[in-house]
């Protein structure tokens, strides 16, 4: 979020923003929405999410 590299911090911030927006009524501004669009589109983010859900029954 604060730099050019994608790190675990980006995954954490993305998770927190999604949690706030989806479960706590937090309204995301344009900058937050753009940030989420960029991070969630990254292959690294998708891999991290897939790994975090391994073994979890749907």
mmCIF file of N, CA, C and O in Angstrom:
data_model
loop_
_atom_site.group_PDB
_atom_site.id
_atom_site.type_symbol
_atom_site.label_atom_id
_atom_site.label_comp_id
_atom_site.label_asym_id
_atom_site.label_seq_id
_atom_site.Cartn_x
_atom_site.Cartn_y
_atom_site.Cartn_z
ATOM 1 N N UNK A 1 0.825 -1.187 0.000
ATOM 2 C CA UNK A 1 0.000 0.000 0.000
ATOM 3 C C UNK A 1 0.870 1.253 0.000
ATOM 4 O O UNK A 1 0.546 2.229 -0.627
ATOM 5 N N UNK A 2 1.969 1.186 0.725
ATOM 6 C CA UNK A 2 2.822 2.364 0.819
ATOM 7 C C UNK A 2 4.019 2.297 -0.118
ATOM 8 O O UNK A 2 4.788 3.228 -0.186
ATOM 9 N N UNK A 3 4.153 1.194 -0.841
ATOM 10 C CA UNK A 3 5.314 1.044 -1.693
ATOM 11 C C UNK A 3 4.979 0.397 -3.017
ATOM 12 O O UNK A 3 3.827 0.116 -3.323
ATOM 13 N N UNK A 4 6.016 0.156 -3.793
ATOM 14 C CA UNK A 4 5.842 -0.430 -5.116
ATOM 15 C C UNK A 4 5.738 -1.946 -5.099
ATOM 16 O O UNK A 4 5.253 -2.537 -6.047
ATOM 17 N N UNK A 5 6.209 -2.566 -4.023
ATOM 18 C CA UNK A 5 6.189 -4.031 -3.946
ATOM 19 C C UNK A 5 4.924 -4.522 -3.259
ATOM 20 O O UNK A 5 4.413 -3.872 -2.358
ATOM 21 N N UNK A 6 4.459 -5.685 -3.677
ATOM 22 C CA UNK A 6 3.308 -6.325 -3.063
ATOM 23 C C UNK A 6 3.815 -7.192 -1.925
ATOM 24 O O UNK A 6 4.662 -8.064 -2.136
ATOM 25 N N UNK A 7 3.346 -6.948 -0.713
ATOM 26 C CA UNK A 7 3.832 -7.666 0.463
ATOM 27 C C UNK A 7 2.662 -8.221 1.274
ATOM 28 O O UNK A 7 1.496 -7.968 0.965
ATOM 29 N N UNK A 8 3.019 -8.915 2.340
ATOM 30 C CA UNK A 8 1.992 -9.429 3.257
ATOM 31 C C UNK A 8 1.170 -8.292 3.851
ATOM 32 O O UNK A 8 -0.010 -8.478 4.172
ATOM 33 N N UNK A 9 1.756 -7.122 3.982
ATOM 34 C CA UNK A 9 1.005 -5.970 4.492
ATOM 35 C C UNK A 9 -0.157 -5.634 3.559
ATOM 36 O O UNK A 9 -1.248 -5.274 4.025
ATOM 37 N N UNK A 10 0.054 -5.750 2.260
ATOM 38 C CA UNK A 10 -1.027 -5.485 1.314
ATOM 39 C C UNK A 10 -2.167 -6.487 1.483
ATOM 40 O O UNK A 10 -3.337 -6.118 1.415
ATOM 41 N N UNK A 11 -1.812 -7.740 1.721
ATOM 42 C CA UNK A 11 -2.838 -8.757 1.948
ATOM 43 C C UNK A 11 -3.613 -8.442 3.230
ATOM 44 O O UNK A 11 -4.840 -8.526 3.267
ATOM 45 N N UNK A 12 -2.908 -8.041 4.271
ATOM 46 C CA UNK A 12 -3.554 -7.714 5.541
ATOM 47 C C UNK A 12 -4.480 -6.511 5.409
ATOM 48 O O UNK A 12 -5.603 -6.524 5.923
ATOM 49 N N UNK A 13 -4.019 -5.485 4.735
ATOM 50 C CA UNK A 13 -4.840 -4.279 4.565
ATOM 51 C C UNK A 13 -6.057 -4.595 3.703
ATOM 52 O O UNK A 13 -7.173 -4.152 4.007
ATOM 53 N N UNK A 14 -5.854 -5.372 2.654
ATOM 54 C CA UNK A 14 -6.970 -5.762 1.794
ATOM 55 C C UNK A 14 -8.005 -6.539 2.584
ATOM 56 O O UNK A 14 -9.215 -6.291 2.477
ATOM 57 N N UNK A 15 -7.541 -7.469 3.402
ATOM 58 C CA UNK A 15 -8.463 -8.254 4.239
ATOM 59 C C UNK A 15 -9.247 -7.331 5.176
ATOM 60 O O UNK A 15 -10.471 -7.457 5.296
ATOM 61 N N UNK A 16 -8.558 -6.409 5.821
ATOM 62 C CA UNK A 16 -9.214 -5.506 6.765
ATOM 63 C C UNK A 16 -10.236 -4.605 6.066
ATOM 64 O O UNK A 16 -11.341 -4.386 6.590
ATOM 65 N N UNK A 17 -9.891 -4.091 4.902
ATOM 66 C CA UNK A 17 -10.838 -3.250 4.164
ATOM 67 C C UNK A 17 -12.065 -4.043 3.739
ATOM 68 O O UNK A 17 -13.196 -3.567 3.862
ATOM 69 N N UNK A 18 -11.840 -5.257 3.244
ATOM 70 C CA UNK A 18 -12.979 -6.107 2.865
ATOM 71 C C UNK A 18 -13.839 -6.455 4.067
ATOM 72 O O UNK A 18 -15.068 -6.423 3.981
ATOM 73 N N UNK A 19 -13.212 -6.776 5.177
ATOM 74 C CA UNK A 19 -13.951 -7.104 6.391
ATOM 75 C C UNK A 19 -14.801 -5.919 6.842
ATOM 76 O O UNK A 19 -15.987 -6.069 7.150
ATOM 77 N N UNK A 20 -14.198 -4.750 6.856
ATOM 78 C CA UNK A 20 -14.939 -3.554 7.257
ATOM 79 C C UNK A 20 -16.091 -3.241 6.332
ATOM 80 O O UNK A 20 -17.196 -2.901 6.775
ATOM 81 N N UNK A 21 -15.849 -3.366 5.041
ATOM 82 C CA UNK A 21 -16.894 -3.057 4.065
ATOM 83 C C UNK A 21 -18.008 -4.094 4.064
ATOM 84 O O UNK A 21 -19.189 -3.751 3.957
ATOM 85 N N UNK A 22 -17.637 -5.363 4.217
ATOM 86 C CA UNK A 22 -18.634 -6.432 4.106
ATOM 87 C C UNK A 22 -19.371 -6.761 5.395
ATOM 88 O O UNK A 22 -20.477 -7.309 5.351
ATOM 89 N N UNK A 23 -18.765 -6.437 6.550
ATOM 90 C CA UNK A 23 -19.377 -6.879 7.807
ATOM 91 C C UNK A 23 -19.560 -5.780 8.848
ATOM 92 O O UNK A 23 -20.209 -6.016 9.859
ATOM 93 N N UNK A 24 -18.972 -4.613 8.619
ATOM 94 C CA UNK A 24 -19.071 -3.569 9.634
ATOM 95 C C UNK A 24 -19.664 -2.275 9.090
ATOM 96 O O UNK A 24 -19.674 -1.261 9.776
ATOM 97 N N UNK A 25 -20.123 -2.307 7.860
ATOM 98 C CA UNK A 25 -20.760 -1.133 7.288
ATOM 99 C C UNK A 25 -19.808 0.005 6.945
ATOM 100 O O UNK A 25 -20.238 1.132 6.747
ATOM 101 N N UNK A 26 -18.519 -0.293 6.865
ATOM 102 C CA UNK A 26 -17.532 0.724 6.512
ATOM 103 C C UNK A 26 -17.687 1.067 5.039
ATOM 104 O O UNK A 26 -17.712 0.183 4.187
ATOM 105 N N UNK A 27 -17.822 2.346 4.733
ATOM 106 C CA UNK A 27 -17.988 2.791 3.359
ATOM 107 C C UNK A 27 -16.621 3.135 2.785
ATOM 108 O O UNK A 27 -15.912 3.993 3.311
ATOM 109 N N UNK A 28 -16.247 2.433 1.719
ATOM 110 C CA UNK A 28 -14.949 2.656 1.097
ATOM 111 C C UNK A 28 -15.001 3.844 0.152
ATOM 112 O O UNK A 28 -15.941 3.986 -0.626
ATOM 113 N N UNK A 29 -13.972 4.658 0.220
ATOM 114 C CA UNK A 29 -13.844 5.780 -0.705
ATOM 115 C C UNK A 29 -13.247 5.311 -2.022
ATOM 116 O O UNK A 29 -12.921 4.138 -2.205
ATOM 117 N N UNK A 30 -13.090 6.244 -2.944
ATOM 118 C CA UNK A 30 -12.549 5.908 -4.257
ATOM 119 C C UNK A 30 -11.148 5.325 -4.170
ATOM 120 O O UNK A 30 -10.824 4.366 -4.880
ATOM 121 N N UNK A 31 -10.306 5.882 -3.311
ATOM 122 C CA UNK A 31 -8.923 5.402 -3.190
ATOM 123 C C UNK A 31 -8.894 3.978 -2.655
ATOM 124 O O UNK A 31 -8.133 3.141 -3.163
ATOM 125 N N UNK A 32 -9.725 3.677 -1.664
ATOM 126 C CA UNK A 32 -9.773 2.328 -1.101
ATOM 127 C C UNK A 32 -10.321 1.332 -2.118
ATOM 128 O O UNK A 32 -9.822 0.215 -2.232
ATOM 129 N N UNK A 33 -11.337 1.722 -2.853
ATOM 130 C CA UNK A 33 -11.904 0.838 -3.865
ATOM 131 C C UNK A 33 -10.889 0.544 -4.963
ATOM 132 O O UNK A 33 -10.767 -0.601 -5.416
ATOM 133 N N UNK A 34 -10.150 1.548 -5.385
ATOM 134 C CA UNK A 34 -9.122 1.357 -6.417
ATOM 135 C C UNK A 34 -8.011 0.452 -5.893
ATOM 136 O O UNK A 34 -7.513 -0.414 -6.610
ATOM 137 N N UNK A 35 -7.624 0.655 -4.631
ATOM 138 C CA UNK A 35 -6.591 -0.180 -4.016
ATOM 139 C C UNK A 35 -7.043 -1.633 -3.978
ATOM 140 O O UNK A 35 -6.300 -2.541 -4.352
ATOM 141 N N UNK A 36 -8.275 -1.874 -3.544
ATOM 142 C CA UNK A 36 -8.791 -3.244 -3.503
ATOM 143 C C UNK A 36 -8.839 -3.865 -4.893
ATOM 144 O O UNK A 36 -8.519 -5.041 -5.056
ATOM 145 N N UNK A 37 -9.228 -3.103 -5.881
ATOM 146 C CA UNK A 37 -9.274 -3.626 -7.247
ATOM 147 C C UNK A 37 -7.881 -4.047 -7.706
ATOM 148 O O UNK A 37 -7.721 -5.104 -8.328
ATOM 149 N N UNK A 38 -6.875 -3.242 -7.381
ATOM 150 C CA UNK A 38 -5.503 -3.583 -7.774
ATOM 151 C C UNK A 38 -4.991 -4.811 -7.032
ATOM 152 O O UNK A 38 -4.402 -5.704 -7.630
ATOM 153 N N UNK A 39 -5.202 -4.853 -5.728
ATOM 154 C CA UNK A 39 -4.639 -5.961 -4.953
ATOM 155 C C UNK A 39 -5.349 -7.279 -5.236
ATOM 156 O O UNK A 39 -4.697 -8.313 -5.376
ATOM 157 N N UNK A 40 -6.664 -7.260 -5.325
ATOM 158 C CA UNK A 40 -7.394 -8.506 -5.520
ATOM 159 C C UNK A 40 -7.226 -9.058 -6.931
ATOM 160 O O UNK A 40 -7.485 -10.239 -7.160
ATOM 161 N N UNK A 41 -6.774 -8.246 -7.860
ATOM 162 C CA UNK A 41 -6.525 -8.701 -9.226
ATOM 163 C C UNK A 41 -5.161 -9.370 -9.371
ATOM 164 O O UNK A 41 -4.925 -10.068 -10.361
ATOM 165 N N UNK A 42 -4.296 -9.206 -8.395
ATOM 166 C CA UNK A 42 -2.932 -9.755 -8.489
ATOM 167 C C UNK A 42 -2.939 -11.272 -8.303
ATOM 168 O O UNK A 42 -3.649 -11.806 -7.457
ATOM 169 N N UNK A 43 -2.111 -11.948 -9.090
ATOM 170 C CA UNK A 43 -1.998 -13.404 -8.950
ATOM 171 C C UNK A 43 -1.511 -13.785 -7.551
ATOM 172 O O UNK A 43 -1.971 -14.777 -6.984
ATOM 173 N N UNK A 44 -0.606 -12.996 -6.986
ATOM 174 C CA UNK A 44 -0.081 -13.297 -5.651
ATOM 175 C C UNK A 44 -1.190 -13.244 -4.605
ATOM 176 O O UNK A 44 -1.237 -14.069 -3.689
ATOM 177 N N UNK A 45 -2.095 -12.306 -4.731
ATOM 178 C CA UNK A 45 -3.219 -12.211 -3.794
ATOM 179 C C UNK A 45 -4.131 -13.435 -3.953
ATOM 180 O O UNK A 45 -4.545 -14.043 -2.962
ATOM 181 N N UNK A 46 -4.416 -13.799 -5.190
ATOM 182 C CA UNK A 46 -5.284 -14.951 -5.439
ATOM 183 C C UNK A 46 -4.675 -16.232 -4.879
ATOM 184 O O UNK A 46 -5.374 -17.045 -4.278
ATOM 185 N N UNK A 47 -3.352 -16.382 -5.045
ATOM 186 C CA UNK A 47 -2.685 -17.563 -4.480
ATOM 187 C C UNK A 47 -2.772 -17.568 -2.962
ATOM 188 O O UNK A 47 -3.027 -18.608 -2.342
ATOM 189 N N UNK A 48 -2.562 -16.421 -2.347
ATOM 190 C CA UNK A 48 -2.631 -16.328 -0.887
ATOM 191 C C UNK A 48 -4.029 -16.672 -0.384
ATOM 192 O O UNK A 48 -4.180 -17.389 0.606
ATOM 193 N N UNK A 49 -5.047 -16.193 -1.062
ATOM 194 C CA UNK A 49 -6.417 -16.493 -0.648
ATOM 195 C C UNK A 49 -6.726 -17.982 -0.831
ATOM 196 O O UNK A 49 -7.356 -18.589 0.035
ATOM 197 N N UNK A 50 -6.276 -18.558 -1.929
ATOM 198 C CA UNK A 50 -6.497 -19.989 -2.148
ATOM 199 C C UNK A 50 -5.819 -20.813 -1.062
ATOM 200 O O UNK A 50 -6.398 -21.763 -0.538
ATOM 201 N N UNK A 51 -4.609 -20.456 -0.709
ATOM 202 C CA UNK A 51 -3.883 -21.180 0.340
ATOM 203 C C UNK A 51 -4.564 -21.020 1.694
ATOM 204 O O UNK A 51 -4.575 -21.944 2.495
ATOM 205 N N UNK A 52 -5.112 -19.845 1.949
ATOM 206 C CA UNK A 52 -5.738 -19.615 3.251
ATOM 207 C C UNK A 52 -7.029 -20.418 3.417
ATOM 208 O O UNK A 52 -7.493 -20.608 4.528
ATOM 209 N N UNK A 53 -7.597 -20.853 2.308
ATOM 210 C CA UNK A 53 -8.851 -21.599 2.356
ATOM 211 C C UNK A 53 -8.669 -23.099 2.118
ATOM 212 O O UNK A 53 -9.647 -23.833 2.056
ATOM 213 N N UNK A 54 -7.429 -23.562 2.003
ATOM 214 C CA UNK A 54 -7.188 -24.988 1.792
ATOM 215 C C UNK A 54 -7.716 -25.789 2.984
ATOM 216 O O UNK A 54 -7.497 -25.440 4.125
ATOM 217 N N UNK A 55 -8.461 -26.822 2.685
ATOM 218 C CA UNK A 55 -8.978 -27.698 3.716
ATOM 219 C C UNK A 55 -10.232 -27.174 4.405
ATOM 220 O O UNK A 55 -10.751 -27.820 5.308
ATOM 221 N N UNK A 56 -10.727 -26.017 3.989
ATOM 222 C CA UNK A 56 -11.934 -25.463 4.593
ATOM 223 C C UNK A 56 -13.129 -25.933 3.769
ATOM 224 O O UNK A 56 -13.180 -25.730 2.563
ATOM 225 N N UNK A 57 -14.070 -26.561 4.431
ATOM 226 C CA UNK A 57 -15.266 -27.049 3.735
ATOM 227 C C UNK A 57 -16.138 -25.881 3.318
ATOM 228 O O UNK A 57 -16.303 -24.917 4.063
ATOM 229 N N UNK A 58 -16.674 -25.970 2.153
ATOM 230 C CA UNK A 58 -17.543 -24.904 1.630
ATOM 231 C C UNK A 58 -18.941 -24.990 2.184
ATOM 232 O O UNK A 58 -19.442 -25.931 2.616
#
